[in-house]
Amino acid sequence: MPFPSREWHLVARPVGEPTPADFSLVTATVPHPGTGQVVVRNDFLSVDPYMRGRMNAGGSVIPRFELGRVMEGWAVGTVVASRSAEVPVGATVTHFLGWREYALLEAAEVRTVDPRLAPARRYLGVLGSTGLTAWAGLTEIAAVREGDVVFVSGAAGAVGSAAGQLARRLGASRVIGSAGGPGKVRRLTDGYRFDAGIDHRLGELPARLAEAAPDGIDVYFDNVGGDHLQAAIGAMNRYGRIVLCGAISVYNATEPAPGPDNLPLAIGKRLTLRGMNVGDHRHLAADYIRRAARWLADGSLVADETVVDGIGEAVHAFRTMMRGGNTGKMLVRLAHG
Ligand code: NAP
C-alpha cells in the first residue's frame, strides 16, 4: 500500500532572509518499497544552517536544492515497510531524505541506530553530524591540547554547545563562548560549564573578548564568521589555531561580505586557519558516538534541544533557527496517526 506523505518544496530562491513564500508544502504519495528498498516514517527532521546555501542558485558545498522539488536533510525515523533483510520493519534509522513525512530509500542509504543507547532524536544532534562536527573540529582540525584557552562562537547552538563542553574534556584550561542574549549567555556558564560568556548582541566584541580571555586565546572554533572572526584574530596567541566551521552571520548576505581587515596579524602570530567539512571525518563517528552517549548518560555532556511540532512548522523552525530562536539543536517532531 502506498504512503500518503507531505513534503516541503523550495519554490523560489530566497533573496536575503528566506520568507514563507519561498516554500510550499506539497502532498505526495510514497510507493511501497521495491527489492532492496525500505520506507521510513520520519519521526524527527533536522533543520540546519548549511541548508541556506543550498537554496541559492550557486549552491553550497553540496548541490543546490532544485526549484519545485522536495528538499533534503537529515532525518531519523522508523522503518515501516521493508524489502531488505538488513533493515527490517521497526528499525530506527537516520538518512538524508528529510523535509518530508515518509521516505523511500535504498537500504544502503540508511544507517541503523540504537535507540537503547540514546533517544532517536539525539542522532540528529549531539550524536549526529552536529556533535561529530564539534568533535572533529577540536580533535582533527584544532588538535586541542591540555591548557589551551578555547573560544567558541554560536556557543548556545547545536555545534557550539557541544564544542565548548568537549574542549573542556580535551583539556582546555579556559572555555569562552559567545551567544545572542542574556538567557543564552547564562546557559553557557550555568548549563554547559563554560568559564565565561559574551553576549554578541551588545557589540564591542574585541573589548569583551579581551576581558573574558585576559591571556589571549589558543583555539577559536568559528561558527559565525564576520565580526567574530575579526575579534578572534585580534585575540589569538602565537601559534593559535582557528577552526573555520561556519559563517552564519553572512549566510543571508546579498552582497559579498568583507573579510577580516586584520588578517595580516595571522602572519606574525603564526596562526593556522583551516576550513572543515564534517563529511571528511565520518571515520570518527562510531567511536565518538560511543563516548558521547556515555557522557550524555552520566550527565557530563549536556545537549539542549528546541523542538517544534508538525511538518507544517518545518520552514518556521528553519527560519527561527537562523534568527537565533533555538538553544541547542533545532528539531521538528512529526506527529503520526
Ligand atoms: P545553531 O548554532 O544551532 O543555530 C544557529 C545559531 O546561529 C543561532 O541560534 C544564532 O545563535 C546564531 N546566529 C545567527 N545569526 C547570527 C549572527 N549574525 N551572529 C552571530 N550568531 C548568529 O546551528 P548549528 O547547526 O549548530 O551550526 C552552527 C554553525 O556550524 C553554522 O555556521 C553551520 O553552518 C556550521 N556547521 C558546519 C559544519 C561543517 O562541516 N563545516 C557542520 C555543521 C554545522 P545566537 O542567538 O547565539 O546568535
CSV table of C-alpha atoms and ligand atoms in Angstrom, one decimal:
chain,number,residue,atom,x,y,z
A,1,MET,CA,0.0,0.0,0.0
A,2,PRO,CA,1.4,3.5,-0.8
A,3,PHE,CA,2.0,6.0,1.9
A,4,PRO,CA,0.4,9.5,1.7
A,5,SER,CA,3.0,12.0,2.7
A,6,ARG,CA,3.6,15.7,2.8
A,7,GLU,CA,6.9,17.3,1.8
A,8,TRP,CA,8.5,20.7,1.6
A,9,HIS,CA,9.5,22.1,-1.8
A,10,LEU,CA,11.6,25.1,-2.5
A,11,VAL,CA,9.6,27.2,-5.0
A,12,ALA,CA,11.7,30.4,-5.1
A,13,ARG,CA,15.3,31.2,-4.4
A,14,PRO,CA,15.4,33.4,-1.3
A,15,VAL,CA,17.0,36.9,-1.5
A,16,GLY,CA,18.4,37.6,1.9
A,17,GLU,CA,16.4,36.1,4.7
A,18,PRO,CA,14.1,33.3,3.4
A,19,THR,CA,10.3,34.0,3.6
A,20,PRO,CA,7.4,31.5,3.9
A,21,ALA,CA,6.6,32.3,0.2
A,22,ASP,CA,9.9,30.7,-0.9
A,23,PHE,CA,8.5,27.3,0.2
A,24,SER,CA,5.4,25.1,-0.5
A,25,LEU,CA,4.0,22.1,1.5
A,26,VAL,CA,3.0,19.6,-1.1
A,27,THR,CA,1.1,16.3,-0.8
A,28,ALA,CA,2.8,13.3,-2.3
A,29,THR,CA,2.5,9.5,-2.4
A,30,VAL,CA,5.4,7.3,-1.4
A,31,PRO,CA,5.2,3.9,-3.1
A,32,HIS,CA,5.7,0.5,-1.5
A,33,PRO,CA,9.4,-0.5,-1.5
A,34,GLY,CA,10.9,-2.5,-4.3
A,35,THR,CA,13.6,-5.1,-3.8
A,36,GLY,CA,16.4,-3.9,-1.5
A,37,GLN,CA,14.4,-0.8,-0.5
A,38,VAL,CA,12.7,0.5,2.6
A,39,VAL,CA,10.1,3.1,3.5
A,40,VAL,CA,10.9,5.2,6.6
A,41,ARG,CA,8.3,7.2,8.6
A,42,ASN,CA,10.3,10.2,9.7
A,43,ASP,CA,9.9,10.9,13.4
A,44,PHE,CA,12.2,14.0,13.6
A,45,LEU,CA,13.6,16.3,10.9
A,46,SER,CA,16.8,18.3,11.3
A,47,VAL,CA,16.9,22.0,10.1
A,48,ASP,CA,20.5,23.2,9.7
A,49,PRO,CA,22.3,26.5,8.7
A,50,TYR,CA,24.0,24.9,5.7
A,51,MET,CA,20.6,24.4,4.0
A,52,ARG,CA,20.5,28.2,3.4
A,53,GLY,CA,23.5,27.8,1.0
A,54,ARG,CA,21.6,25.0,-0.9
A,55,MET,CA,18.7,27.4,-1.5
A,56,ASN,CA,20.9,29.7,-3.6
A,57,ALA,CA,21.4,29.4,-7.4
A,58,GLY,CA,25.1,28.7,-6.9
A,59,GLY,CA,24.5,26.0,-4.3
A,60,SER,CA,27.0,25.4,-1.5
A,61,VAL,CA,29.4,22.6,-0.5
A,62,ILE,CA,26.7,20.2,-1.7
A,63,PRO,CA,24.4,20.7,-4.7
A,64,ARG,CA,21.7,23.3,-4.6
A,65,PHE,CA,18.1,22.5,-4.0
A,66,GLU,CA,16.1,22.4,-7.2
A,67,LEU,CA,13.1,24.6,-7.6
A,68,GLY,CA,9.8,22.7,-7.4
A,69,ARG,CA,11.4,19.7,-5.9
A,70,VAL,CA,11.4,18.3,-2.4
A,71,MET,CA,14.3,19.5,-0.2
A,72,GLU,CA,16.8,17.1,1.6
A,73,GLY,CA,18.3,17.0,5.0
A,74,TRP,CA,19.0,14.7,7.9
A,75,ALA,CA,16.0,12.8,9.5
A,76,VAL,CA,15.5,10.0,11.9
A,77,GLY,CA,12.6,7.6,11.7
A,78,THR,CA,11.2,4.1,11.8
A,79,VAL,CA,11.2,1.6,9.0
A,80,VAL,CA,7.5,0.8,8.2
A,81,ALA,CA,7.9,-1.3,5.1
A,82,SER,CA,11.0,-3.2,4.0
A,83,ARG,CA,12.2,-5.5,1.3
A,84,SER,CA,15.7,-5.7,2.7
A,85,ALA,CA,16.9,-8.4,5.1
A,86,GLU,CA,19.5,-6.0,6.6
A,87,VAL,CA,17.0,-3.3,7.6
A,88,PRO,CA,13.8,-4.8,9.0
A,89,VAL,CA,10.5,-3.2,9.8
A,90,GLY,CA,10.7,-1.5,13.1
A,91,ALA,CA,14.4,-0.5,12.8
A,92,THR,CA,15.3,3.1,13.8
A,93,VAL,CA,17.4,4.7,11.1
A,94,THR,CA,18.9,8.0,10.1
A,95,HIS,CA,19.1,9.1,6.4
A,96,PHE,CA,19.2,12.2,4.3
A,97,LEU,CA,15.7,12.4,2.9
A,98,GLY,CA,14.3,14.9,5.5
A,99,TRP,CA,11.7,17.7,4.9
A,100,ARG,CA,9.0,15.0,4.3
A,101,GLU,CA,6.8,12.6,6.3
A,102,TYR,CA,7.7,9.4,4.6
A,103,ALA,CA,10.8,8.5,2.5
A,104,LEU,CA,11.6,5.7,0.1
A,105,LEU,CA,15.3,4.7,0.3
A,106,GLU,CA,17.7,2.0,-0.8
A,107,ALA,CA,18.6,0.0,2.3
A,108,ALA,CA,22.2,1.1,1.7
A,109,GLU,CA,21.2,4.8,2.1
A,110,VAL,CA,20.1,4.4,5.7
A,111,ARG,CA,22.1,3.9,8.9
A,112,THR,CA,20.6,1.9,11.7
A,113,VAL,CA,21.0,3.5,15.1
A,114,ASP,CA,20.5,2.1,18.6
A,115,PRO,CA,17.5,3.8,20.4
A,116,ARG,CA,18.5,2.0,23.6
A,117,LEU,CA,21.8,3.9,23.7
A,118,ALA,CA,20.0,7.3,23.4
A,119,PRO,CA,16.6,8.6,22.2
A,120,ALA,CA,16.4,8.5,18.4
A,121,ARG,CA,16.3,12.3,18.1
A,122,ARG,CA,19.8,12.5,19.6
A,123,TYR,CA,21.2,11.0,16.4
A,124,LEU,CA,20.3,14.3,14.6
A,125,GLY,CA,22.1,16.4,17.2
A,126,VAL,CA,24.8,15.6,19.7
A,127,LEU,CA,25.2,12.0,18.4
A,128,GLY,CA,24.8,13.0,14.8
A,129,SER,CA,26.5,15.3,12.4
A,130,THR,CA,26.5,18.3,14.7
A,131,GLY,CA,28.2,16.6,17.6
A,132,LEU,CA,30.7,15.0,15.2
A,133,THR,CA,31.4,18.4,13.7
A,134,ALA,CA,32.4,19.7,17.2
A,135,TRP,CA,34.5,16.6,18.0
A,136,ALA,CA,36.3,16.5,14.6
A,137,GLY,CA,36.9,20.3,14.6
A,138,LEU,CA,38.5,20.1,18.1
A,139,THR,CA,40.5,16.9,17.7
A,140,GLU,CA,41.5,16.8,14.0
A,141,ILE,CA,41.4,20.4,12.9
A,142,ALA,CA,42.5,22.4,16.0
A,143,ALA,CA,44.2,19.5,17.9
A,144,VAL,CA,43.1,20.9,21.2
A,145,ARG,CA,45.6,20.1,24.0
A,146,GLU,CA,45.9,20.4,27.7
A,147,GLY,CA,45.9,24.1,28.8
A,148,ASP,CA,44.5,25.7,25.7
A,149,VAL,CA,42.2,28.7,26.0
A,150,VAL,CA,39.3,28.0,23.7
A,151,PHE,CA,36.8,30.5,22.3
A,152,VAL,CA,33.6,29.2,20.6
A,153,SER,CA,31.1,31.3,18.8
A,154,GLY,CA,27.5,30.3,18.3
A,155,ALA,CA,28.1,28.7,21.6
A,156,ALA,CA,24.5,28.1,22.7
A,157,GLY,CA,23.7,26.4,19.4
A,158,ALA,CA,24.0,22.7,18.5
A,159,VAL,CA,27.6,22.6,17.3
A,160,GLY,CA,28.8,25.3,19.7
A,161,SER,CA,27.4,24.0,22.9
A,162,ALA,CA,29.0,20.6,22.2
A,163,ALA,CA,32.3,22.2,21.1
A,164,GLY,CA,32.7,24.1,24.3
A,165,GLN,CA,32.0,21.1,26.6
A,166,LEU,CA,34.1,18.7,24.5
A,167,ALA,CA,37.0,21.2,24.5
A,168,ARG,CA,37.0,21.2,28.3
A,169,ARG,CA,37.0,17.4,28.2
A,170,LEU,CA,40.1,17.5,25.9
A,171,GLY,CA,42.0,19.6,28.5
A,172,ALA,CA,41.1,23.2,27.7
A,173,SER,CA,42.1,25.4,30.7
A,174,ARG,CA,39.5,28.1,29.9
A,175,VAL,CA,36.4,27.9,27.7
A,176,ILE,CA,34.7,31.1,26.5
A,177,GLY,CA,31.6,31.3,24.4
A,178,SER,CA,29.6,33.9,22.6
A,179,ALA,CA,25.8,33.8,22.1
A,180,GLY,CA,22.9,36.2,21.5
A,181,GLY,CA,21.1,37.5,24.6
A,182,PRO,CA,21.4,37.2,28.4
A,183,GLY,CA,19.4,33.9,28.7
A,184,LYS,CA,21.7,32.1,26.3
A,185,VAL,CA,24.8,33.6,27.9
A,186,ARG,CA,23.6,32.4,31.3
A,187,ARG,CA,23.1,28.9,29.8
A,188,LEU,CA,26.7,28.8,28.7
A,189,THR,CA,28.1,29.1,32.2
A,190,ASP,CA,25.3,27.5,34.2
A,191,GLY,CA,24.4,24.7,31.9
A,192,TYR,CA,27.4,23.9,29.8
A,193,ARG,CA,30.0,25.0,32.4
A,194,PHE,CA,31.9,27.5,30.2
A,195,ASP,CA,34.1,29.8,32.2
A,196,ALA,CA,32.8,33.0,30.6
A,197,GLY,CA,30.1,34.0,28.1
A,198,ILE,CA,29.8,37.0,25.8
A,199,ASP,CA,26.6,38.5,24.6
A,200,HIS,CA,27.4,39.3,20.9
A,201,ARG,CA,24.2,41.4,20.7
A,202,LEU,CA,25.8,44.0,22.9
A,203,GLY,CA,28.6,44.7,20.4
A,204,GLU,CA,32.2,45.7,21.3
A,205,LEU,CA,33.3,42.1,20.8
A,206,PRO,CA,37.1,42.8,20.9
A,207,ALA,CA,36.8,44.5,24.3
A,208,ARG,CA,34.5,41.8,25.7
A,209,LEU,CA,36.8,39.1,24.4
A,210,ALA,CA,39.9,40.7,25.9
A,211,GLU,CA,38.1,40.9,29.2
A,212,ALA,CA,36.9,37.2,29.0
A,213,ALA,CA,40.3,36.0,27.9
A,214,PRO,CA,43.0,38.2,29.5
A,215,ASP,CA,45.8,35.8,28.5
A,216,GLY,CA,44.6,35.5,24.9
A,217,ILE,CA,43.1,32.5,23.1
A,218,ASP,CA,44.8,29.5,21.6
A,219,VAL,CA,41.9,28.0,19.7
A,220,TYR,CA,38.9,29.7,18.1
A,221,PHE,CA,36.0,27.5,16.9
A,222,ASP,CA,34.3,29.8,14.4
A,223,ASN,CA,30.6,29.2,13.7
A,224,VAL,CA,29.8,32.8,12.9
A,225,GLY,CA,32.5,34.5,10.7
A,226,GLY,CA,32.4,38.3,10.2
A,227,ASP,CA,32.8,40.4,13.3
A,228,HIS,CA,33.6,37.2,15.5
A,229,LEU,CA,36.4,36.1,13.2
A,230,GLN,CA,37.9,39.5,13.2
A,231,ALA,CA,37.8,39.8,17.0
A,232,ALA,CA,39.2,36.3,17.4
A,233,ILE,CA,42.2,37.0,15.1
A,234,GLY,CA,42.9,40.0,17.3
A,235,ALA,CA,42.9,38.0,20.5
A,236,MET,CA,44.8,34.9,19.2
A,237,ASN,CA,48.0,33.9,20.8
A,238,ARG,CA,51.1,32.8,18.8
A,239,TYR,CA,50.6,29.5,17.0
A,240,GLY,CA,46.9,29.7,17.6
A,241,ARG,CA,44.5,27.5,15.5
A,242,ILE,CA,41.2,28.7,14.1
A,243,VAL,CA,38.6,26.1,13.0
A,244,LEU,CA,36.6,27.7,10.1
A,245,CYS,CA,33.4,25.6,10.7
A,246,GLY,CA,30.7,28.0,9.7
A,247,ALA,CA,29.9,31.7,9.0
A,248,ILE,CA,26.2,32.0,9.8
A,249,SER,CA,26.5,35.8,10.0
A,250,VAL,CA,26.8,36.0,6.2
A,251,TYR,CA,24.5,33.2,5.1
A,252,ASN,CA,21.7,35.6,4.2
A,253,ALA,CA,24.1,38.3,2.8
A,254,THR,CA,23.0,39.7,-0.6
A,255,GLU,CA,26.4,41.3,-1.3
A,256,PRO,CA,29.9,39.7,-0.8
A,257,ALA,CA,30.8,40.0,2.8
A,258,PRO,CA,34.1,41.8,3.6
A,259,GLY,CA,36.8,39.7,5.1
A,260,PRO,CA,38.5,40.4,8.4
A,261,ASP,CA,40.7,43.5,7.9
A,262,ASN,CA,43.2,42.3,10.4
A,263,LEU,CA,44.2,39.1,8.6
A,264,PRO,CA,47.9,40.2,8.3
A,265,LEU,CA,48.1,39.6,12.1
A,266,ALA,CA,48.0,35.9,11.3
A,267,ILE,CA,51.5,36.2,9.8
A,268,GLY,CA,53.3,37.5,12.9
A,269,LYS,CA,51.2,35.3,15.2
A,270,ARG,CA,51.9,32.2,13.0
A,271,LEU,CA,48.2,31.3,13.0
A,272,THR,CA,46.6,28.4,11.3
A,273,LEU,CA,43.1,29.0,9.8
A,274,ARG,CA,41.6,25.8,8.5
A,275,GLY,CA,38.3,25.1,7.0
A,276,MET,CA,36.4,21.9,7.8
A,277,ASN,CA,33.6,19.7,6.4
A,278,VAL,CA,32.2,17.1,8.7
A,279,GLY,CA,31.9,14.7,5.8
A,280,ASP,CA,35.6,14.3,5.8
A,281,HIS,CA,35.5,12.9,9.4
A,282,ARG,CA,32.9,10.1,9.3
A,283,HIS,CA,35.6,7.6,10.3
A,284,LEU,CA,35.4,9.1,13.8
A,285,ALA,CA,31.7,8.6,14.1
A,286,ALA,CA,31.4,5.2,15.7
A,287,ASP,CA,34.0,5.9,18.4
A,288,TYR,CA,32.6,9.4,19.0
A,289,ILE,CA,29.0,8.1,19.4
A,290,ARG,CA,30.1,5.5,21.9
A,291,ARG,CA,31.9,8.1,24.0
A,292,ALA,CA,29.3,10.9,23.7
A,293,ALA,CA,26.4,8.5,24.6
A,294,ARG,CA,28.3,7.6,27.8
A,295,TRP,CA,28.9,11.3,28.6
A,296,LEU,CA,25.2,12.1,28.0
A,297,ALA,CA,24.1,9.3,30.2
A,298,ASP,CA,26.4,10.3,33.1
A,299,GLY,CA,25.3,13.9,32.7
A,300,SER,CA,28.8,15.3,31.9
A,301,LEU,CA,27.7,16.3,28.5
A,302,VAL,CA,24.6,18.5,28.3
A,303,ALA,CA,22.7,18.7,25.0
A,304,ASP,CA,19.7,21.0,24.7
A,305,GLU,CA,17.1,20.7,22.0
A,306,THR,CA,14.5,23.2,20.7
A,307,VAL,CA,11.6,21.1,19.3
A,308,VAL,CA,8.9,22.4,17.0
A,309,ASP,CA,5.9,20.2,16.3
A,310,GLY,CA,4.5,19.2,12.9
A,311,ILE,CA,5.6,19.0,9.3
A,312,GLY,CA,3.8,22.3,8.7
A,313,GLU,CA,6.1,24.1,11.0
A,314,ALA,CA,9.4,22.9,9.4
A,315,VAL,CA,10.0,26.2,7.5
A,316,HIS,CA,9.2,28.2,10.6
A,317,ALA,CA,11.7,26.1,12.5
A,318,PHE,CA,14.4,26.7,9.9
A,319,ARG,CA,13.7,30.5,9.9
A,320,THR,CA,13.6,30.6,13.7
A,321,MET,CA,16.9,28.8,14.0
A,322,MET,CA,18.6,31.2,11.5
A,323,ARG,CA,17.4,34.1,13.7
A,324,GLY,CA,18.7,32.6,16.9
A,325,GLY,CA,15.4,31.3,18.3
A,326,ASN,CA,16.9,27.9,19.3
A,327,THR,CA,19.0,26.8,22.2
A,328,GLY,CA,20.9,23.6,21.3
A,329,LYS,CA,19.7,21.5,18.3
A,330,MET,CA,16.7,22.7,16.4
A,331,LEU,CA,14.4,19.8,15.5
A,332,VAL,CA,11.0,19.2,14.0
A,333,ARG,CA,8.9,16.4,15.6
A,334,LEU,CA,6.4,14.8,13.3
A,335,ALA,CA,3.1,13.5,14.8
A,336,HIS,CA,1.7,10.4,13.3
A,337,GLY,CA,-1.6,8.7,13.3
B,1,NAP,P1,23.0,26.5,15.6
B,1,NAP,O1,24.2,27.2,16.2
B,1,NAP,O2,22.2,25.6,16.5
B,1,NAP,O3,21.9,27.7,15.2
B,1,NAP,C1,22.3,28.8,14.5
B,1,NAP,C2,22.7,29.9,15.5
B,1,NAP,O4,23.5,30.9,14.8
B,1,NAP,C3,21.5,30.7,16.0
B,1,NAP,O5,20.9,30.0,17.1
B,1,NAP,C4,22.1,32.0,16.4
B,1,NAP,O6,22.5,32.0,17.8
B,1,NAP,C5,23.4,32.1,15.6
B,1,NAP,N1,23.4,33.3,14.7
B,1,NAP,C6,22.6,33.6,13.7
B,1,NAP,N2,22.9,34.7,13.1
B,1,NAP,C7,24.0,35.2,13.8
B,1,NAP,C8,24.8,36.3,13.6
B,1,NAP,N3,24.6,37.3,12.7
B,1,NAP,N4,25.8,36.5,14.5
B,1,NAP,C9,26.1,35.6,15.5
B,1,NAP,N5,25.4,34.4,15.6
B,1,NAP,C10,24.3,34.3,14.8
B,1,NAP,O7,23.4,25.9,14.3
B,1,NAP,P2,24.4,24.6,14.1
B,1,NAP,O8,23.7,23.6,13.3
B,1,NAP,O9,25.0,24.3,15.4
B,1,NAP,O10,25.5,25.3,13.2
B,1,NAP,C11,26.5,26.2,13.7
B,1,NAP,C12,27.5,26.6,12.6
B,1,NAP,O11,28.2,25.4,12.3
B,1,NAP,C13,26.9,27.1,11.3
B,1,NAP,O12,27.7,28.1,10.8
B,1,NAP,C14,26.9,25.9,10.4
B,1,NAP,O13,26.9,26.2,9.1
B,1,NAP,C15,28.2,25.3,10.9
B,1,NAP,N6,28.4,23.8,10.6
B,1,NAP,C16,29.4,23.4,9.8
B,1,NAP,C17,29.7,22.1,9.5
B,1,NAP,C18,30.9,21.7,8.7
B,1,NAP,O14,31.0,20.6,8.4
B,1,NAP,N7,31.8,22.7,8.5
B,1,NAP,C19,28.8,21.1,10.0
B,1,NAP,C20,27.7,21.5,10.8
B,1,NAP,C21,27.5,22.9,11.1
B,1,NAP,P3,22.6,33.3,18.7
B,1,NAP,O15,21.2,33.5,19.2
B,1,NAP,O16,23.6,32.9,19.7
B,1,NAP,O17,23.0,34.5,17.9
